[in-house]
CSV table of C-alpha atoms in Angstrom, one decimal:
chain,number,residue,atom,x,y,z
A,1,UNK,CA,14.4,-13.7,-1.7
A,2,UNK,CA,11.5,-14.3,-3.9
A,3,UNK,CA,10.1,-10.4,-3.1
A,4,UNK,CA,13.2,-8.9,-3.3
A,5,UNK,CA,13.8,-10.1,-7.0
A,6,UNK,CA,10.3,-9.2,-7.9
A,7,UNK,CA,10.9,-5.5,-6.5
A,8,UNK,CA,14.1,-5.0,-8.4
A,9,UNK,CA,12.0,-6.8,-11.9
A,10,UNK,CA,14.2,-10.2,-11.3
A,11,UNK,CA,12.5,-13.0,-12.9
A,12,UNK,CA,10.4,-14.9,-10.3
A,13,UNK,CA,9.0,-18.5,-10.0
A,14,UNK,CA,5.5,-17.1,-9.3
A,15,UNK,CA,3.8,-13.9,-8.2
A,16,UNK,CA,5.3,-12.9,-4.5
A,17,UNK,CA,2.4,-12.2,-2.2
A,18,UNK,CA,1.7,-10.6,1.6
A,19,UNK,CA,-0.8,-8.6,3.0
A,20,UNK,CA,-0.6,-5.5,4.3
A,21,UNK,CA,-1.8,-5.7,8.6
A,22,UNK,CA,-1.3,-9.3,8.1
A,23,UNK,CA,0.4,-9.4,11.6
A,24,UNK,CA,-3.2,-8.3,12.7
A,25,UNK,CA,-6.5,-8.9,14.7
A,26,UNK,CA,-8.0,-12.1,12.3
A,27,UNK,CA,-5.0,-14.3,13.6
A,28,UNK,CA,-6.0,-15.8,17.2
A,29,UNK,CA,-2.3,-16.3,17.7
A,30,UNK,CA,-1.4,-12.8,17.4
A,31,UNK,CA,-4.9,-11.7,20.3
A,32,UNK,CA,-3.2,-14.2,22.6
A,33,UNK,CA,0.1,-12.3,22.3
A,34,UNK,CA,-1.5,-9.0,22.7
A,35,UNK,CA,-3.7,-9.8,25.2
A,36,UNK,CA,-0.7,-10.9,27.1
A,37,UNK,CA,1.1,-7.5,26.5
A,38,UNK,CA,-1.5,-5.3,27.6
A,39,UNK,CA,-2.2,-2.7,25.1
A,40,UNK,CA,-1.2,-2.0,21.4
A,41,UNK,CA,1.3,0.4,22.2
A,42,UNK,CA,2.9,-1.7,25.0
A,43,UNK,CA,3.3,-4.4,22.1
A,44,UNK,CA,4.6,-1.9,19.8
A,45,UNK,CA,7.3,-1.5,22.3
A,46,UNK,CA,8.0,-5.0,23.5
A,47,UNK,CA,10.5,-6.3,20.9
A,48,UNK,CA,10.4,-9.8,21.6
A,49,UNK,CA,6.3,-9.7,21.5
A,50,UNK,CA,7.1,-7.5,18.2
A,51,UNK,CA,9.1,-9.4,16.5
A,52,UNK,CA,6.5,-12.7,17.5
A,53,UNK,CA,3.6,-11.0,15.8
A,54,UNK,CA,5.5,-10.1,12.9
A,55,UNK,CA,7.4,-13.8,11.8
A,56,UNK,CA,3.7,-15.3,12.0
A,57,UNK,CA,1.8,-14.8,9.0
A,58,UNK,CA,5.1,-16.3,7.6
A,59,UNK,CA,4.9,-19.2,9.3
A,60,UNK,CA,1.0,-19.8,9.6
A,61,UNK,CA,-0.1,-18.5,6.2
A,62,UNK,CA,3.1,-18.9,4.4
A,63,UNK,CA,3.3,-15.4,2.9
A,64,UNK,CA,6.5,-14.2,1.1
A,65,UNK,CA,7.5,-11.2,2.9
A,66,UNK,CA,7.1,-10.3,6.6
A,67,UNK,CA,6.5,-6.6,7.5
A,68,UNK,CA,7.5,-5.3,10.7
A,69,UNK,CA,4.8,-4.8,13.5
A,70,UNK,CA,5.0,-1.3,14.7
A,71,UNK,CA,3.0,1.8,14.0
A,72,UNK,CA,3.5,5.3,12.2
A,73,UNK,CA,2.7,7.0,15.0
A,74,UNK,CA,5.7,6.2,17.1
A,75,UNK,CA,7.8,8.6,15.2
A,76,UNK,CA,5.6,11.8,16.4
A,77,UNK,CA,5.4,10.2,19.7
A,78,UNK,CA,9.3,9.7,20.2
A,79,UNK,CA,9.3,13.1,19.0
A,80,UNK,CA,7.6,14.4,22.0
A,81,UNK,CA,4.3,14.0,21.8
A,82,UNK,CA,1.6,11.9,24.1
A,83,UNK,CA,-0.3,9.3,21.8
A,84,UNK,CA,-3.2,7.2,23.3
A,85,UNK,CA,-5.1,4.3,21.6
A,86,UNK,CA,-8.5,4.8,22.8
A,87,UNK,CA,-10.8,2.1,22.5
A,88,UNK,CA,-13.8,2.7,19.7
A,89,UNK,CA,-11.8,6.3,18.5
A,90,UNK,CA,-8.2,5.2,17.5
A,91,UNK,CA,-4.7,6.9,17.7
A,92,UNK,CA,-5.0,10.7,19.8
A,93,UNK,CA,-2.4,13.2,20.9
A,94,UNK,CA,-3.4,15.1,23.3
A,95,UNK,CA,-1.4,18.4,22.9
A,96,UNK,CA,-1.4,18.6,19.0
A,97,UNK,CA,0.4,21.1,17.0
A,98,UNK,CA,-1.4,24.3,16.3
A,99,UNK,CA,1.9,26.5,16.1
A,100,UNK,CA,5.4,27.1,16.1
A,101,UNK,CA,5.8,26.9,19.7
A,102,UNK,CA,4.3,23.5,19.6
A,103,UNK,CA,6.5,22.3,16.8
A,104,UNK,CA,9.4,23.8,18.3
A,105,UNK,CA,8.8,21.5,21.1
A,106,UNK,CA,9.6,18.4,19.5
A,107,UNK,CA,13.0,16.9,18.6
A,108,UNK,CA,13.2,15.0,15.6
A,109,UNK,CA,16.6,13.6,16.3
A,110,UNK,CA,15.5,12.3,19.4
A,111,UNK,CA,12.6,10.2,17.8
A,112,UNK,CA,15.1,8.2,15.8
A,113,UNK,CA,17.5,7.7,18.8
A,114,UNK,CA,14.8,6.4,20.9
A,115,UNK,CA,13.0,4.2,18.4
A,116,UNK,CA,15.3,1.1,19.7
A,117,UNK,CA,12.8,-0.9,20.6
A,118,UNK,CA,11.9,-0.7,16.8
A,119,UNK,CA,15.3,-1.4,15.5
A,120,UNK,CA,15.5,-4.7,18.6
A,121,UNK,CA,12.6,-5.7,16.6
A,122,UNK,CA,14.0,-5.4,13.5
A,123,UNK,CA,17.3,-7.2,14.6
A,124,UNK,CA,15.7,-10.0,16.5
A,125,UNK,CA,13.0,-11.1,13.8
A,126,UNK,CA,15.9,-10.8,11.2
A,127,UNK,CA,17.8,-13.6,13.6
A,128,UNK,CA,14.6,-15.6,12.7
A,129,UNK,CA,13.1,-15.3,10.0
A,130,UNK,CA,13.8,-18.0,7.1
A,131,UNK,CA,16.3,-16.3,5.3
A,132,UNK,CA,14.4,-16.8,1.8
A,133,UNK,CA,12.0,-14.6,3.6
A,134,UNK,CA,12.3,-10.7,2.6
A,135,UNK,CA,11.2,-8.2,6.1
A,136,UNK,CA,9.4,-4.9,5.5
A,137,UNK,CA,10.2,-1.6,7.6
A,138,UNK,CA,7.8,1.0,6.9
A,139,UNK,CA,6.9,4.3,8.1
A,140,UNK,CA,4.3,6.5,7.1
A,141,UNK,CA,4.7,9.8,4.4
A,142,UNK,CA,5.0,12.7,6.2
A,143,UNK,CA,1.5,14.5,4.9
A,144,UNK,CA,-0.7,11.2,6.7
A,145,UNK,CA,1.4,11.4,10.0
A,146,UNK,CA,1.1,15.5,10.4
A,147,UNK,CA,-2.4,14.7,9.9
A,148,UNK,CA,-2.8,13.2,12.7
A,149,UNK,CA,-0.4,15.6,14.6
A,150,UNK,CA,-2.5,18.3,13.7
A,151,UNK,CA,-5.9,17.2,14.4
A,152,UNK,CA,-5.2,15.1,17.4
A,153,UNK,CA,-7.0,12.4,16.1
A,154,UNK,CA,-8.4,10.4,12.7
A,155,UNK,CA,-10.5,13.0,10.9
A,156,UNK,CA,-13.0,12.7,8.3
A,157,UNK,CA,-12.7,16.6,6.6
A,158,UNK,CA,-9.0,16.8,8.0
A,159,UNK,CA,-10.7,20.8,8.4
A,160,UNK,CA,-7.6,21.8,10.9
A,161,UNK,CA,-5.0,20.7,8.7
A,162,UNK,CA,-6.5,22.0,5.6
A,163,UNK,CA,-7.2,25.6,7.1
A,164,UNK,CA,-3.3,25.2,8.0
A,165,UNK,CA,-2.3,24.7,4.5
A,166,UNK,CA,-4.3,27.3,2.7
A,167,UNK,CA,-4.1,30.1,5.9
A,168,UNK,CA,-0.4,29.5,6.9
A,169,UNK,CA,1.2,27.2,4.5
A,170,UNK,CA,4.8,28.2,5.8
A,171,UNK,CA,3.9,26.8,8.9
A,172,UNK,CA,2.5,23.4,7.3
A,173,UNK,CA,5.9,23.3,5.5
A,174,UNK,CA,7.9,23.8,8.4
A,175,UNK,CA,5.7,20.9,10.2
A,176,UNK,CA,6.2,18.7,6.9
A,177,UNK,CA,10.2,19.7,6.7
A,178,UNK,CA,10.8,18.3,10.6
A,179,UNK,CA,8.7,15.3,10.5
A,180,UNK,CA,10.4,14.0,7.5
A,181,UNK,CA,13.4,14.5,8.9
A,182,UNK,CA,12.9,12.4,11.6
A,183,UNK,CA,11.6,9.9,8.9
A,184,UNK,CA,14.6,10.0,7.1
A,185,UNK,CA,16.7,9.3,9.7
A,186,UNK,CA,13.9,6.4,11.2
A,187,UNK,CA,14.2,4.4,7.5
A,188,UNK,CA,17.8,4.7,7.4
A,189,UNK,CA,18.3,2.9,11.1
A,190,UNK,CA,15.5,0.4,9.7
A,191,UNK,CA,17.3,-0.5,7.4
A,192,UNK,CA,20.7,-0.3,9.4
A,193,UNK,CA,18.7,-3.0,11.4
A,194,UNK,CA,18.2,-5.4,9.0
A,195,UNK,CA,15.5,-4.6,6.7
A,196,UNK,CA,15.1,-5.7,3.2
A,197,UNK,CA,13.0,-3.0,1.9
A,198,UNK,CA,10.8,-0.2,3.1
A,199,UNK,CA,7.0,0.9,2.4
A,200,UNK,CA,5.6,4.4,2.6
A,201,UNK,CA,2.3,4.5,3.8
A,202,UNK,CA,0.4,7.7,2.4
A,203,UNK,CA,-2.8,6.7,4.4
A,204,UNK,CA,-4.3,10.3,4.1
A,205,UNK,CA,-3.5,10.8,0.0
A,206,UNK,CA,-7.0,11.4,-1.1
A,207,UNK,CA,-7.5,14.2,1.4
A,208,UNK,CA,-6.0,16.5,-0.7
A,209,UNK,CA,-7.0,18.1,-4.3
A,210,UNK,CA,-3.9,17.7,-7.1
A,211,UNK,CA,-1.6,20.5,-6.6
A,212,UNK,CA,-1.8,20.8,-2.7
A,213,UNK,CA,-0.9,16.5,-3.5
A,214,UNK,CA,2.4,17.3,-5.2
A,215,UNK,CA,3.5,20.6,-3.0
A,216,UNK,CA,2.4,19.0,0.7
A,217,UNK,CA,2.7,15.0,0.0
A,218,UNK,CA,4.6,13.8,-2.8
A,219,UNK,CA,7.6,16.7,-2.7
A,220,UNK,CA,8.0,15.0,0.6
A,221,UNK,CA,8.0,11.4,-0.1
A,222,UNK,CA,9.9,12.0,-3.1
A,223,UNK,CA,12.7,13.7,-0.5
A,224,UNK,CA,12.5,10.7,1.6
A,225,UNK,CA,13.1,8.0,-1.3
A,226,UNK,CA,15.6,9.7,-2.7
A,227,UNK,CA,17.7,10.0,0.9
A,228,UNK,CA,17.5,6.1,1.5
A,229,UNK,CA,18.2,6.0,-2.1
A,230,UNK,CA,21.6,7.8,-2.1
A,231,UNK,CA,23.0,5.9,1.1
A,232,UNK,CA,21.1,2.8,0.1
A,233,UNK,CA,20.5,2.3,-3.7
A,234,UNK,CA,19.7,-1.2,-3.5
A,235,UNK,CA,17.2,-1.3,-0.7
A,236,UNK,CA,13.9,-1.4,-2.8
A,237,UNK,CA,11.6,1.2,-1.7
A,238,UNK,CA,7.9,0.9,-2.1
A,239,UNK,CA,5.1,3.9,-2.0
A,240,UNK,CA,1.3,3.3,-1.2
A,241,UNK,CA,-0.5,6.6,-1.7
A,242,UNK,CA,-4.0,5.8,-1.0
A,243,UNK,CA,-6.6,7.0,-3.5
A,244,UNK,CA,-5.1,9.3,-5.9
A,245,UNK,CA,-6.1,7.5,-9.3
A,246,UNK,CA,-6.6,10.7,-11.1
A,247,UNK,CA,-3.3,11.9,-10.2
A,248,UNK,CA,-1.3,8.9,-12.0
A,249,UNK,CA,-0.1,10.9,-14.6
A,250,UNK,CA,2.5,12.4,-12.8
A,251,UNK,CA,3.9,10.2,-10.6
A,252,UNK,CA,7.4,9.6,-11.1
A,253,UNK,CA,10.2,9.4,-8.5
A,254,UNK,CA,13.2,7.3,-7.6
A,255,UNK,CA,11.7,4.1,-5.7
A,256,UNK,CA,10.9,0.9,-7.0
A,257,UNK,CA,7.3,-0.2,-6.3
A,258,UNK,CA,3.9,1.3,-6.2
A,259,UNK,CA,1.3,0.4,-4.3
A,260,UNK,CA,-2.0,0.3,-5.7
A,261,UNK,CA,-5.3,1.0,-3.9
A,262,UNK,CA,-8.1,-1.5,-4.3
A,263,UNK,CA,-10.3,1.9,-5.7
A,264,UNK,CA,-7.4,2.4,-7.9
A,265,UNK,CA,-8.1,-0.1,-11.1
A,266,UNK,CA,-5.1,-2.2,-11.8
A,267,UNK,CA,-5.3,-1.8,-15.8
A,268,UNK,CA,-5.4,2.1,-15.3
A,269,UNK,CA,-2.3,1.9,-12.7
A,270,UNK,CA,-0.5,-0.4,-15.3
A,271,UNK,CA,-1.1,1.8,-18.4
A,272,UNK,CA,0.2,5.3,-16.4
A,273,UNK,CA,3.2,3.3,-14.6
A,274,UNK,CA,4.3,0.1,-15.8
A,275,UNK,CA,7.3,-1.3,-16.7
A,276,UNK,CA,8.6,1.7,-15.1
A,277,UNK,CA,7.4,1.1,-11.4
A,278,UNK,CA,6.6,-2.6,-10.3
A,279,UNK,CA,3.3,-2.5,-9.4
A,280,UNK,CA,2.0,-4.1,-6.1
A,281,UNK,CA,-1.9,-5.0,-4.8
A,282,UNK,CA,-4.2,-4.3,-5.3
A,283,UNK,CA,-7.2,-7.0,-4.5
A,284,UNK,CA,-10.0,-5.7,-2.8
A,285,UNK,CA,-10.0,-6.6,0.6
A,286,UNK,CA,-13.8,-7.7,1.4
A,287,UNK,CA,-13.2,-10.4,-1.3
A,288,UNK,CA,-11.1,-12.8,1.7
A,289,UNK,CA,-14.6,-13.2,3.0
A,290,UNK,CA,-15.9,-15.7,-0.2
A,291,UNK,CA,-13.2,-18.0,-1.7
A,292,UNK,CA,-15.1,-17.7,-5.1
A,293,UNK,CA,-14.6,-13.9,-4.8
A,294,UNK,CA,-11.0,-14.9,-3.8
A,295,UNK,CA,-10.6,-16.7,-6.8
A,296,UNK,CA,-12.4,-14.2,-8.8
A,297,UNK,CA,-10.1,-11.5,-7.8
A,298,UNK,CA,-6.8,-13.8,-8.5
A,299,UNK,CA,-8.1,-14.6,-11.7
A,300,UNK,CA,-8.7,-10.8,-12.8
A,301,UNK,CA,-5.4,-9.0,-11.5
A,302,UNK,CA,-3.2,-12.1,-12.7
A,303,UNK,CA,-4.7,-11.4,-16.1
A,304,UNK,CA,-4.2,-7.7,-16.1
A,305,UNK,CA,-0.5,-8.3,-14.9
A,306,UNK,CA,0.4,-11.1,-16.8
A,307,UNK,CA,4.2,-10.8,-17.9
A,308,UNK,CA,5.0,-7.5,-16.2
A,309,UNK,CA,6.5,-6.9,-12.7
A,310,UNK,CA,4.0,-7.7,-10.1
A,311,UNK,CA,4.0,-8.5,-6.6
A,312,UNK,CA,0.4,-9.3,-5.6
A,313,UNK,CA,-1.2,-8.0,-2.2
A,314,UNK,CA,-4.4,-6.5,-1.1
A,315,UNK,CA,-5.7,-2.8,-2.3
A,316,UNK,CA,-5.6,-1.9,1.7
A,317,UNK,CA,-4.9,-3.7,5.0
A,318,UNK,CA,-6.8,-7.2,6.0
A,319,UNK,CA,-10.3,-6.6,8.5
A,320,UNK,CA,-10.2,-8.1,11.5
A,321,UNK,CA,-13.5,-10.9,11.0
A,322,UNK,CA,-11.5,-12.8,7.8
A,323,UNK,CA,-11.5,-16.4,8.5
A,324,UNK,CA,-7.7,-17.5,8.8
A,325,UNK,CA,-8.7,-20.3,6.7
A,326,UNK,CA,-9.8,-17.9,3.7
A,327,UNK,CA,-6.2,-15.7,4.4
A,328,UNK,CA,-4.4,-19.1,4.0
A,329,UNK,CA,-6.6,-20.3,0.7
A,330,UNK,CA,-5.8,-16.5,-1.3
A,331,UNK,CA,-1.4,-16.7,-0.4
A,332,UNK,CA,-1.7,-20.3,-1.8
A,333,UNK,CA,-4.0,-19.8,-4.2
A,334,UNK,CA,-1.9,-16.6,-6.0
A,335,UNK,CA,1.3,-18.9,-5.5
A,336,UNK,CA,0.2,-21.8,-7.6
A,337,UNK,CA,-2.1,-19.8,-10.2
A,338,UNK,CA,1.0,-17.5,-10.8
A,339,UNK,CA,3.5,-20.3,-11.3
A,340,UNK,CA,5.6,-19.5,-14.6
């Protein structure tokens, strides 16, 4: 598996490339399926529709790597807790967590037993999936998901959670310590399943200055790397904290690829990490709308990574208007520029 060997700094015959959301709204084959399964979290939760979704940006735009279609919010809502998508405002729990009675409420072992329809998924699109092709579990880091918990919803100040960490940061630990045991346990049956590698998603990084970064998101990443790690050393493991730039410095840990942000400019992230970390990204992802900007953006991030362990991808997930056509010219397009 070409993305396999370019996680573990294997020689490759060209620069592996996906996209994060590529199983996602732009592709009129994946609205058909939807449409036919009702909702997003009844899709989530169909594992035959799953599993559909996620083998076709293989087949229709001939990426290297499929990631499984799911969402991070299914661990806090195995856990106990009632998620709705509502149309125009997102993900929203109803009940969110304000204290310990709340978090004593939910059952962290429970999530990962009941995430079958997950690990069905995983299993069936395993069955078939080329086998040259590498699949992607994921989950999202602990700090992003209680977010959410926490607030009930997407938030642009994240106020609730804040006041939490700087009023009653036991509490926020104790949150943070539950939820990433339930994450723990979730990656290892992913991979159990039949994944190839697992992503972090830190979606929420940037929320927080640099030493509430290190204490209430990366300590707990980090612990989460390091338990697939030590059961699975060679599962490659892949991090994406969103928008930390100025926090490069310091990141070190025990997993194989970072994820850089499209804010996040690929010669700084390569001077701070690489050889050390294999970097992945980081193309901005407005540029799908304009092949020269495509092009552009190929051109400039090839350059940059020229000779040093790369797998290329988008510096966020793909919008919903980019014509399929312009998906299908930027996987081909970084697969013949990047031949060796």
């Amino acid at each position: 598996m070409i993305f396999i060997d370019a996680c573990l700094k294997k020689p490759t015959p060209y620069t592996p490339v996906w996209m994060m959301r590529q199983a996602g709204r732009y592709l009129p084959e994946y609205m058909q399926v939807r449409a036919a399964a009702g909702d997003f979290l009844s899709l989530c939760k169909d594992y035959k529709k799953a599993s559909e979704v996620t083998i076709q940006p293989v087949e229709i735009l001939g990426v290297d790597a499929a990631i499984l279609f799911s969402d991070i919010l299914v661990v806090p809502l195995q856990m106990g807790m009632e998620l709705k998508f509502l149309k125009g405002e997102g993900p929203v729990f109803d009940k969110p967590i304000r204290n310990l009675d709340d978090l004593n409420a939910l059952d962290e072992s429970k999530a990962v037993k009941d995430l079958n329809y997950v690990y069905d998924t995983i299993k069936l699109t395993r069955q078939n999936l080329a086998n040259d092709k590498a699949l992607i579990g994921f989950l999202g880091a602990p700090w992003t998901l209680v977010t959410y918990m926490i607030e009930g919803q997407g938030s642009k100040t994240y106020a609730i959670c804040k006041k939490m960490l700087y009023e009653n940061p036991e509490l926020l630990h104790k949150i943070l310590t539950k939820v990433t045991d339930a994450c723990i346990g979730y990656a290892k049956m992913q991979i159990r399943s039949g994944v190839n590698a697992i992503q972090i998603f830190d979606s929420w990084a940037a929320a927080l200055e640099e030493s509430a970064f290190f204490e209430f998101s990366w300590a707990y990443i980090l612990k989460i790397v390091d338990e697939i790690k030590r059961e699975f050393p060679s599962i490659p493991v892949i991090v994406f904290p969103k928008g930390i730039s100025g926090y490069l410095d310091k990141i070190s840990g025990n997993f194989d690829v970072f994820g850089v942000d499209w804010s996040t400019p690929i010669e700084l992230a390569k001077a701070k990490l690489s050889p050390k970390f294999v970097l992945q990204g980081n193309m901005e992802p407005t540029r799908l709308y304009s092949k020269t900007a495509i092009d552009e953006g190929i051109d400039k991030i090839l350059s940059v990574m020229k000779n040093t362990p790369h797998i290329f991808n988008l510096g966020h997930g793909i919008l919903p208007d980019i014509p399929v056509e312009n998906a299908k010219y930027f996987i081909k397009q970084v697969q013949e520029l990047s031949k060796r």
